[in-house]
PDB file of C-alpha atoms in Angstrom:
ATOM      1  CA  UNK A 155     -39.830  -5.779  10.561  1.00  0.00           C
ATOM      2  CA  UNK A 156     -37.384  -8.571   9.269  1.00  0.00           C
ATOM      3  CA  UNK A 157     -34.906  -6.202   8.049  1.00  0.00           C
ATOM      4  CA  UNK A 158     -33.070  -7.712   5.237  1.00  0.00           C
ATOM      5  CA  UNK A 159     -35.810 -10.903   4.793  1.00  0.00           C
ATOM      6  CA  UNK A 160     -38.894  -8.284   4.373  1.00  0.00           C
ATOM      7  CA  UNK A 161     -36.434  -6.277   1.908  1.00  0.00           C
ATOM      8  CA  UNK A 162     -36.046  -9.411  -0.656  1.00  0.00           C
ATOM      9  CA  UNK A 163     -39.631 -10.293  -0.182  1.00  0.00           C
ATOM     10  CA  UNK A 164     -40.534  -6.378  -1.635  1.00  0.00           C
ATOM     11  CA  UNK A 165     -38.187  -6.992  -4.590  1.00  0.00           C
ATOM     12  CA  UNK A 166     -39.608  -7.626  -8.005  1.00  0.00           C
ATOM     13  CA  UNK A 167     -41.484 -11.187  -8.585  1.00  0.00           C
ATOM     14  CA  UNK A 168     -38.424 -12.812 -10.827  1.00  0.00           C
ATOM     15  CA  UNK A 169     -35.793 -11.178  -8.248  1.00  0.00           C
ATOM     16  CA  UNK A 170     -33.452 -13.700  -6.839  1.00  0.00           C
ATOM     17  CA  UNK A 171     -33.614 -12.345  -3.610  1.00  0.00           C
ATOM     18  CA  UNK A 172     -37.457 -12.802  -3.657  1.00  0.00           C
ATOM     19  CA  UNK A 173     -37.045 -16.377  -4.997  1.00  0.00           C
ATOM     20  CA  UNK A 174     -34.563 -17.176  -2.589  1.00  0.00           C
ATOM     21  CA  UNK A 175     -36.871 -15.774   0.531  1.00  0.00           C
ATOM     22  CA  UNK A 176     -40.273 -17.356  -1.294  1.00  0.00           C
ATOM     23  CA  UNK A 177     -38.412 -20.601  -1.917  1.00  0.00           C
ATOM     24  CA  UNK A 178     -37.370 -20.341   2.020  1.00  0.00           C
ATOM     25  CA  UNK A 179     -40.832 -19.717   3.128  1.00  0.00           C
ATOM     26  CA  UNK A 180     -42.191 -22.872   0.953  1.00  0.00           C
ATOM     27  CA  UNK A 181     -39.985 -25.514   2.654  1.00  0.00           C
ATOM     28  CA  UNK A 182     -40.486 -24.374   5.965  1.00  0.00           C
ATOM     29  CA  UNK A 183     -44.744 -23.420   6.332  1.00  0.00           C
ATOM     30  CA  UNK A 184     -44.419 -23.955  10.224  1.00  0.00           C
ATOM     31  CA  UNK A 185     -41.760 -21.258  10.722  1.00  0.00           C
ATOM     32  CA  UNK A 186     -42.770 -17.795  11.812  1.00  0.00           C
ATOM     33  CA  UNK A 187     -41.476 -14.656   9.874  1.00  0.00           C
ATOM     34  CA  UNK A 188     -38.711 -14.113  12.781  1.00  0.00           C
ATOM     35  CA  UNK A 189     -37.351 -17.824  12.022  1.00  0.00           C
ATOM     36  CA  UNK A 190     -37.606 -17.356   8.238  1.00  0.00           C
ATOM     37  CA  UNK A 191     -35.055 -14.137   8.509  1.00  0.00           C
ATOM     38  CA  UNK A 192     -32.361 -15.471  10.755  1.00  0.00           C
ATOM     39  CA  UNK A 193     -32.491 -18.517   8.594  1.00  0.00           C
ATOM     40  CA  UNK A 194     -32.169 -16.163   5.132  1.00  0.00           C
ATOM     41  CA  UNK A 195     -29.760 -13.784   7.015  1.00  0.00           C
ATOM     42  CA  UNK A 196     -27.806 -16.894   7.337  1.00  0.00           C
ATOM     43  CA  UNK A 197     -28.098 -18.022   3.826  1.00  0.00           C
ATOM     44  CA  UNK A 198     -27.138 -14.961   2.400  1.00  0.00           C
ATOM     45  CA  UNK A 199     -24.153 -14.525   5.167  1.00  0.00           C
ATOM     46  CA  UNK A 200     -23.001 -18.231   4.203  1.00  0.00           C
ATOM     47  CA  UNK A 201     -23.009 -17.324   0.436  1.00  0.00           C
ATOM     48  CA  UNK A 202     -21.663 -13.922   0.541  1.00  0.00           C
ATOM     49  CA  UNK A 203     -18.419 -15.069   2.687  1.00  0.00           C
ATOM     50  CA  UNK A 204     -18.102 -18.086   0.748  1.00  0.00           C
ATOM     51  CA  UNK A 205     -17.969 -16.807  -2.655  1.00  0.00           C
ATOM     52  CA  UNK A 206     -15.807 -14.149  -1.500  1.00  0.00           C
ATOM     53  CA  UNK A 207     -13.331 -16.003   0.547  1.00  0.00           C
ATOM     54  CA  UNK A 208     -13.050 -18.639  -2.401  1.00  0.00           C
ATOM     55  CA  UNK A 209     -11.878 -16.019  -4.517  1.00  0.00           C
ATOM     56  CA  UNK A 210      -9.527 -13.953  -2.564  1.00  0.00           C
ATOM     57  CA  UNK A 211      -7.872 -17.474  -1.883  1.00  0.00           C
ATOM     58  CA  UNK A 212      -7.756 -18.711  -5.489  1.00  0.00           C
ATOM     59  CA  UNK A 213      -5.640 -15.059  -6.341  1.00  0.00           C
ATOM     60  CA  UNK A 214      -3.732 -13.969  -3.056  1.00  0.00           C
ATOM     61  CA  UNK A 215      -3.535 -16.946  -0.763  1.00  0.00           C
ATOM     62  CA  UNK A 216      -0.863 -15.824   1.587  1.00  0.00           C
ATOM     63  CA  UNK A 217      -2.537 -12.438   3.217  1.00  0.00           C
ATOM     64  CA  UNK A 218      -5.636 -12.368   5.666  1.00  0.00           C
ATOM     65  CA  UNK A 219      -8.809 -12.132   5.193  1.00  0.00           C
ATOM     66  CA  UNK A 220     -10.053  -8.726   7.059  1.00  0.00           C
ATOM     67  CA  UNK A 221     -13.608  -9.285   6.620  1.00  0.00           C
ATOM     68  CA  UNK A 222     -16.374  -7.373   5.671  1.00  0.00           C
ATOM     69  CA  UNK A 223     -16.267  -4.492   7.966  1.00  0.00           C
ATOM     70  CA  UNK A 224     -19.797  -4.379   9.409  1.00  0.00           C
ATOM     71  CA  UNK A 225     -21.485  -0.929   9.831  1.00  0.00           C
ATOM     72  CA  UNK A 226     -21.528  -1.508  13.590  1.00  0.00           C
ATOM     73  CA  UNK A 227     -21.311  -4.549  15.289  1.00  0.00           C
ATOM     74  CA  UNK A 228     -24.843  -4.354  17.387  1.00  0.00           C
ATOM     75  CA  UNK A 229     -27.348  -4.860  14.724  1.00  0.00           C
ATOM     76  CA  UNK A 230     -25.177  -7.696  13.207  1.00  0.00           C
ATOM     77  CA  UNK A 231     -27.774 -10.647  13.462  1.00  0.00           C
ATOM     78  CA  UNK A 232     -25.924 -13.461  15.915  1.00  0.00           C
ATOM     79  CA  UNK A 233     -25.958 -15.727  12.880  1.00  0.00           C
ATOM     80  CA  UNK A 234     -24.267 -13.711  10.529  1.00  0.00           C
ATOM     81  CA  UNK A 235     -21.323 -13.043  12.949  1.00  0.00           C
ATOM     82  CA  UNK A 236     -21.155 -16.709  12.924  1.00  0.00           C
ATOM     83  CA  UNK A 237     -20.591 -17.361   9.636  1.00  0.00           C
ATOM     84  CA  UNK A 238     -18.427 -14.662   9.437  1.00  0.00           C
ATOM     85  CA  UNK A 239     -16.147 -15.995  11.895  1.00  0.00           C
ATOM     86  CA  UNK A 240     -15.875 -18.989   9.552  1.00  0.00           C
ATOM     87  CA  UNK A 241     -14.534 -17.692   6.941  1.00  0.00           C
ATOM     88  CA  UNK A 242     -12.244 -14.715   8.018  1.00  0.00           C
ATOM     89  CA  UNK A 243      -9.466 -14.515   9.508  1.00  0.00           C
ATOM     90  CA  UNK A 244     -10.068 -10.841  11.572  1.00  0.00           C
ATOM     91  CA  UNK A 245     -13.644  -9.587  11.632  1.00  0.00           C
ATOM     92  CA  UNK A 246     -13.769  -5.924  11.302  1.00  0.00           C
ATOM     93  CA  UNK A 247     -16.374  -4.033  12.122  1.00  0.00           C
ATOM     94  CA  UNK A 248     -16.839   0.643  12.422  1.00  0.00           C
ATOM     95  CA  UNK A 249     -17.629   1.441  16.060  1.00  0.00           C
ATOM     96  CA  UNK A 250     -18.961   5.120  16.810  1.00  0.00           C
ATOM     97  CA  UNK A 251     -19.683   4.860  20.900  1.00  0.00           C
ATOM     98  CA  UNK A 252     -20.598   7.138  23.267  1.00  0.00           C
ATOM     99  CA  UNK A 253     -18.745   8.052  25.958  1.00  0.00           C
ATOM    100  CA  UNK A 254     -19.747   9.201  29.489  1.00  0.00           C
ATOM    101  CA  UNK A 255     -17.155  11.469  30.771  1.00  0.00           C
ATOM    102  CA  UNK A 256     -18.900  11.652  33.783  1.00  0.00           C
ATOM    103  CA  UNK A 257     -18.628   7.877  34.476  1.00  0.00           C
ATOM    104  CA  UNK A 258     -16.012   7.165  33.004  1.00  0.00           C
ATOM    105  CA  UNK A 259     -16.636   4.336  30.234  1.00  0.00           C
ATOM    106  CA  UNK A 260     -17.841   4.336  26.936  1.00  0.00           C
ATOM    107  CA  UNK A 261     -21.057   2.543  25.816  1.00  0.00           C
ATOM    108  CA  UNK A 262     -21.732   1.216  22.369  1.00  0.00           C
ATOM    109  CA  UNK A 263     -24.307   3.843  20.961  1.00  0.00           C
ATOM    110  CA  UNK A 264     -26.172   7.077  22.372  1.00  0.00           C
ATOM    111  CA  UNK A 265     -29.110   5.023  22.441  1.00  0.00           C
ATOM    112  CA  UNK A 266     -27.767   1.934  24.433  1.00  0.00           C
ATOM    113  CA  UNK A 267     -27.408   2.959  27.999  1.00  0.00           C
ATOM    114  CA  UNK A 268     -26.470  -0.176  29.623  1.00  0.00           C
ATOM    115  CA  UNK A 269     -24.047  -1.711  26.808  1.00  0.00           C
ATOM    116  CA  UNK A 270     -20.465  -1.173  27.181  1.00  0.00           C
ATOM    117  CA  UNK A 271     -17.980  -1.704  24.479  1.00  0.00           C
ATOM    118  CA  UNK A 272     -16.389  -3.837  26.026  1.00  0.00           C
ATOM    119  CA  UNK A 273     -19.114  -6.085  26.698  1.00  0.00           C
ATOM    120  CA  UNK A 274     -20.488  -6.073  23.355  1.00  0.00           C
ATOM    121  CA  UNK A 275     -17.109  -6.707  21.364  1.00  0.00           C
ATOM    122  CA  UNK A 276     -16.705  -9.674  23.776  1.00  0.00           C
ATOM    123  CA  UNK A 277     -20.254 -10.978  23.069  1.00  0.00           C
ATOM    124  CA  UNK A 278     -19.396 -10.225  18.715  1.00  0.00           C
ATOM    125  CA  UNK A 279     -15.896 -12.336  19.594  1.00  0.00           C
ATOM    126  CA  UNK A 280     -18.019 -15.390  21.676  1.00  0.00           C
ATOM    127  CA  UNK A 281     -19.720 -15.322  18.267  1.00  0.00           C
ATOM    128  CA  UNK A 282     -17.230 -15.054  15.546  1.00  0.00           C
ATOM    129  CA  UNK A 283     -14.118 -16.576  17.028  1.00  0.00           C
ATOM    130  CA  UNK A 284     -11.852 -14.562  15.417  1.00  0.00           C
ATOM    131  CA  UNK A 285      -9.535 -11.495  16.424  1.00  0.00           C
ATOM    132  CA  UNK A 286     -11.364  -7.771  16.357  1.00  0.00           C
ATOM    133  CA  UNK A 287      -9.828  -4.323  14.149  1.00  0.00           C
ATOM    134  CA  UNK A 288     -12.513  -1.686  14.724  1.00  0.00           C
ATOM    135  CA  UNK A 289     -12.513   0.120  11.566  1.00  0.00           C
ATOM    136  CA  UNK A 290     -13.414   3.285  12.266  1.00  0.00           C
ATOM    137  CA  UNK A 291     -14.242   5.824  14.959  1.00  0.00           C
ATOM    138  CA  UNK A 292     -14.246   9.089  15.859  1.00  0.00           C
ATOM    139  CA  UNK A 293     -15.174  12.202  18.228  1.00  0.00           C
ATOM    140  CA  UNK A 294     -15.525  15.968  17.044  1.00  0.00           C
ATOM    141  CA  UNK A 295     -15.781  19.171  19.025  1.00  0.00           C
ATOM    142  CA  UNK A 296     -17.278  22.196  17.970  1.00  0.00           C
ATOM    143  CA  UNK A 297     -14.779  24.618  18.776  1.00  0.00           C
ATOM    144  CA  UNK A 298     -12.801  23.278  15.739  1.00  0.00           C
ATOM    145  CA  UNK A 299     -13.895  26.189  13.870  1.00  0.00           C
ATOM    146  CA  UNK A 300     -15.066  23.885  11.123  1.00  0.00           C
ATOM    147  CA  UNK A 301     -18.116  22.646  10.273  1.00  0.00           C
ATOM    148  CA  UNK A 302     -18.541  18.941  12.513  1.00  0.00           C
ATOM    149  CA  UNK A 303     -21.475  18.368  11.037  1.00  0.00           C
ATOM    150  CA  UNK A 304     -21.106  15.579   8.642  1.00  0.00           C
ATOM    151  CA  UNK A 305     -21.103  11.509   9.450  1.00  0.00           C
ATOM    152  CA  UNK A 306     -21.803   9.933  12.368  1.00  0.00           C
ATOM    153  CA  UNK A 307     -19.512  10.060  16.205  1.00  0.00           C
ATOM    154  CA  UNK A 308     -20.179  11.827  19.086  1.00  0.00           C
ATOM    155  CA  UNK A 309     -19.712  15.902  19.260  1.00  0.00           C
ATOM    156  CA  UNK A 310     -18.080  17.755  22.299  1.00  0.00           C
ATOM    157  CA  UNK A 311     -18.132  21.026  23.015  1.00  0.00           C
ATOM    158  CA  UNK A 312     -14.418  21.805  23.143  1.00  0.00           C
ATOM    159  CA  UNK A 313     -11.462  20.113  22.094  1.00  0.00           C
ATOM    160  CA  UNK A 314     -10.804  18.814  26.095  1.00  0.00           C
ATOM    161  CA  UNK A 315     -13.354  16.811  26.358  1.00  0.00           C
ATOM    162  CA  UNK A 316     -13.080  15.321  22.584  1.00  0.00           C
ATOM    163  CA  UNK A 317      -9.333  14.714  23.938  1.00  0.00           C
ATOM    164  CA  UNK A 318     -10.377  12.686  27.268  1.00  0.00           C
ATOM    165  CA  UNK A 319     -13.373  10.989  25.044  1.00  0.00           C
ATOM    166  CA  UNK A 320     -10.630   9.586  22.492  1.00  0.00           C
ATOM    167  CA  UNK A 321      -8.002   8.575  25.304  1.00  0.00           C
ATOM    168  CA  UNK A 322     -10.945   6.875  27.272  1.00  0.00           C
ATOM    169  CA  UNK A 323     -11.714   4.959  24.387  1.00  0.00           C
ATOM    170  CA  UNK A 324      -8.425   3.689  22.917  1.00  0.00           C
ATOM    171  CA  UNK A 325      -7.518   3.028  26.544  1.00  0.00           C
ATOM    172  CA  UNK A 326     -10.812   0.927  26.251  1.00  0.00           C
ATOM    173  CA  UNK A 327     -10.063  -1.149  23.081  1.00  0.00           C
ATOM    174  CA  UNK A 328      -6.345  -1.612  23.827  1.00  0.00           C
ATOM    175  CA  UNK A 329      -7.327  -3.484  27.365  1.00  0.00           C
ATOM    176  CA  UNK A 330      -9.784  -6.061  25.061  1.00  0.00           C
ATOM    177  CA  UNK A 331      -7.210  -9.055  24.431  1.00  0.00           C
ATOM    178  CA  UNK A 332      -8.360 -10.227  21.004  1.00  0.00           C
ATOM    179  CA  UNK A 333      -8.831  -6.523  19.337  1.00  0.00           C
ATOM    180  CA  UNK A 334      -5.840  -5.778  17.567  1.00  0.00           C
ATOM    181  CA  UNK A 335      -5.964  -2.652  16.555  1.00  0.00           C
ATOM    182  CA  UNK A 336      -8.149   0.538  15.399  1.00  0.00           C
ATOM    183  CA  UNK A 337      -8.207   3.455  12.819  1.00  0.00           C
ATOM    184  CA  UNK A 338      -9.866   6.377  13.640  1.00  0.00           C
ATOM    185  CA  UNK A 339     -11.498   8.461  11.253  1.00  0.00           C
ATOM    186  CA  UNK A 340      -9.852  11.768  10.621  1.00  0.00           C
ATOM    187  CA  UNK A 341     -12.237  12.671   7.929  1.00  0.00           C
ATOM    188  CA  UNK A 342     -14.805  13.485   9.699  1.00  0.00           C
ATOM    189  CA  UNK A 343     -12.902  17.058  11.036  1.00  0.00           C
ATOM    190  CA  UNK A 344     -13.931  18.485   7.778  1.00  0.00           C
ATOM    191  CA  UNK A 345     -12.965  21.621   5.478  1.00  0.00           C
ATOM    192  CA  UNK A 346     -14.795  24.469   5.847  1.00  0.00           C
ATOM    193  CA  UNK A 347     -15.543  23.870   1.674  1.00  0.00           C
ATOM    194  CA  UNK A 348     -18.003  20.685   2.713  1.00  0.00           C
ATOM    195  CA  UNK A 349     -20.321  23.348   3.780  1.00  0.00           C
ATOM    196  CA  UNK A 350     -23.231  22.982   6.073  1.00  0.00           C
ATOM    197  CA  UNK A 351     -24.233  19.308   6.569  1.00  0.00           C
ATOM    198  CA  UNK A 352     -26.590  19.741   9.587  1.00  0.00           C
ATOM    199  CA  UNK A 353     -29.101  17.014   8.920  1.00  0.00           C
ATOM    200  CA  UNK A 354     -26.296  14.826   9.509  1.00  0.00           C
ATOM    201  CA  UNK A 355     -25.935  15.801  12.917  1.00  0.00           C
ATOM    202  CA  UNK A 356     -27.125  13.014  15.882  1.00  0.00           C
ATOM    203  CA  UNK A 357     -30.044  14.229  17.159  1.00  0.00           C
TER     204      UNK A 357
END
């Protein structure tokens, strides 16, 4: 799967997308279909921030440009961080880790064992040149007395360990040099009146 390359190619015949990918395809018949999406990944990346960019500079020229805030930084194709680093000033990007109390660091997902935070916002900054904000994060525990079912983050069993989690974490981000900041998500320690939400919860 080609993620967002396979997605414009399933769009309706006189879709722009699909013209864009088909047009793609026709100049280069000696790529492969892993070739043809980084190159559209890029094309779309290079027209998205450029458009964008253009415009928040023609009406508000003297504030920075905070960037797109990527749903997580890991699946960000290598080009596309690129090209964002181009045209922003910060890169943002919402970070929900995992951390190992046991070991005492936090990794960037449940499902990547070996990958530290650390050493994947350093390989997103190698890419983008620009300074870091993460965006959002956040750890629950489920002796809240509310429902912790809802969005995405890591769930404890009491509010302890969620407390040595979050310290371990911002102690993580504020020893990486070119993050300047974070925001964690409060929102996610919701009312009772969301209701039950399990399907949301990370298997």
């Amino acid at each position: 799967a080609c993620g967002l390359y396979d997605a414009a190619l399933n769009c309706r015949s006189n879709h722009t997308a699909r013209i864009a990918a088909e047009r793609l395809a026709a100049e280069h018949p000696d790529w492969n279909e892993d070739r043809l999406a980084e190159a559209y990944q890029k094309e779309v990346a290079e027209r998205y921030f450029s458009i964008t960019t253009a415009a928040i500079r023609r009406h508000d020229p003297n504030h920075l440009i905070l960037g797109c805030r990527f749903l997580g930084c890991h699946n960000v194709a290598d080009c596309v961080l690129e090209v964002a680093g181009r045209y922003c000033d910060v890169v943002t990007a919402n970070v929900y880790p995992w951390a190992d109390l046991n070991r005492g660091y936090v990794r960037m997902d449940r499902s990547l064992e070996n990958v530290s935070v650390e050493e994947e916002l350093h390989r997103v900054h190698r890419l983008c040149k620009r300074p870091m904000i993460v965006t959002e994060w956040s750890f629950l525990a489920l002796d809240s007395g509310l429902p912790c079912t809802a969005g995405a983050g890591q769930r404890f069993e009491t509010q302890a360990e969620r407390a040595r989690a979050a310290e371990l974490f911002a102690r993580t981000q504020l020893g990486i040099p070119f993050l300047l900041g974070y925001n964690f998500f409060m929102y996610l320690d919701q009312p009772k009146s969301v209701g039950n939400a399990a399907s949301h919860i990370p298997s």
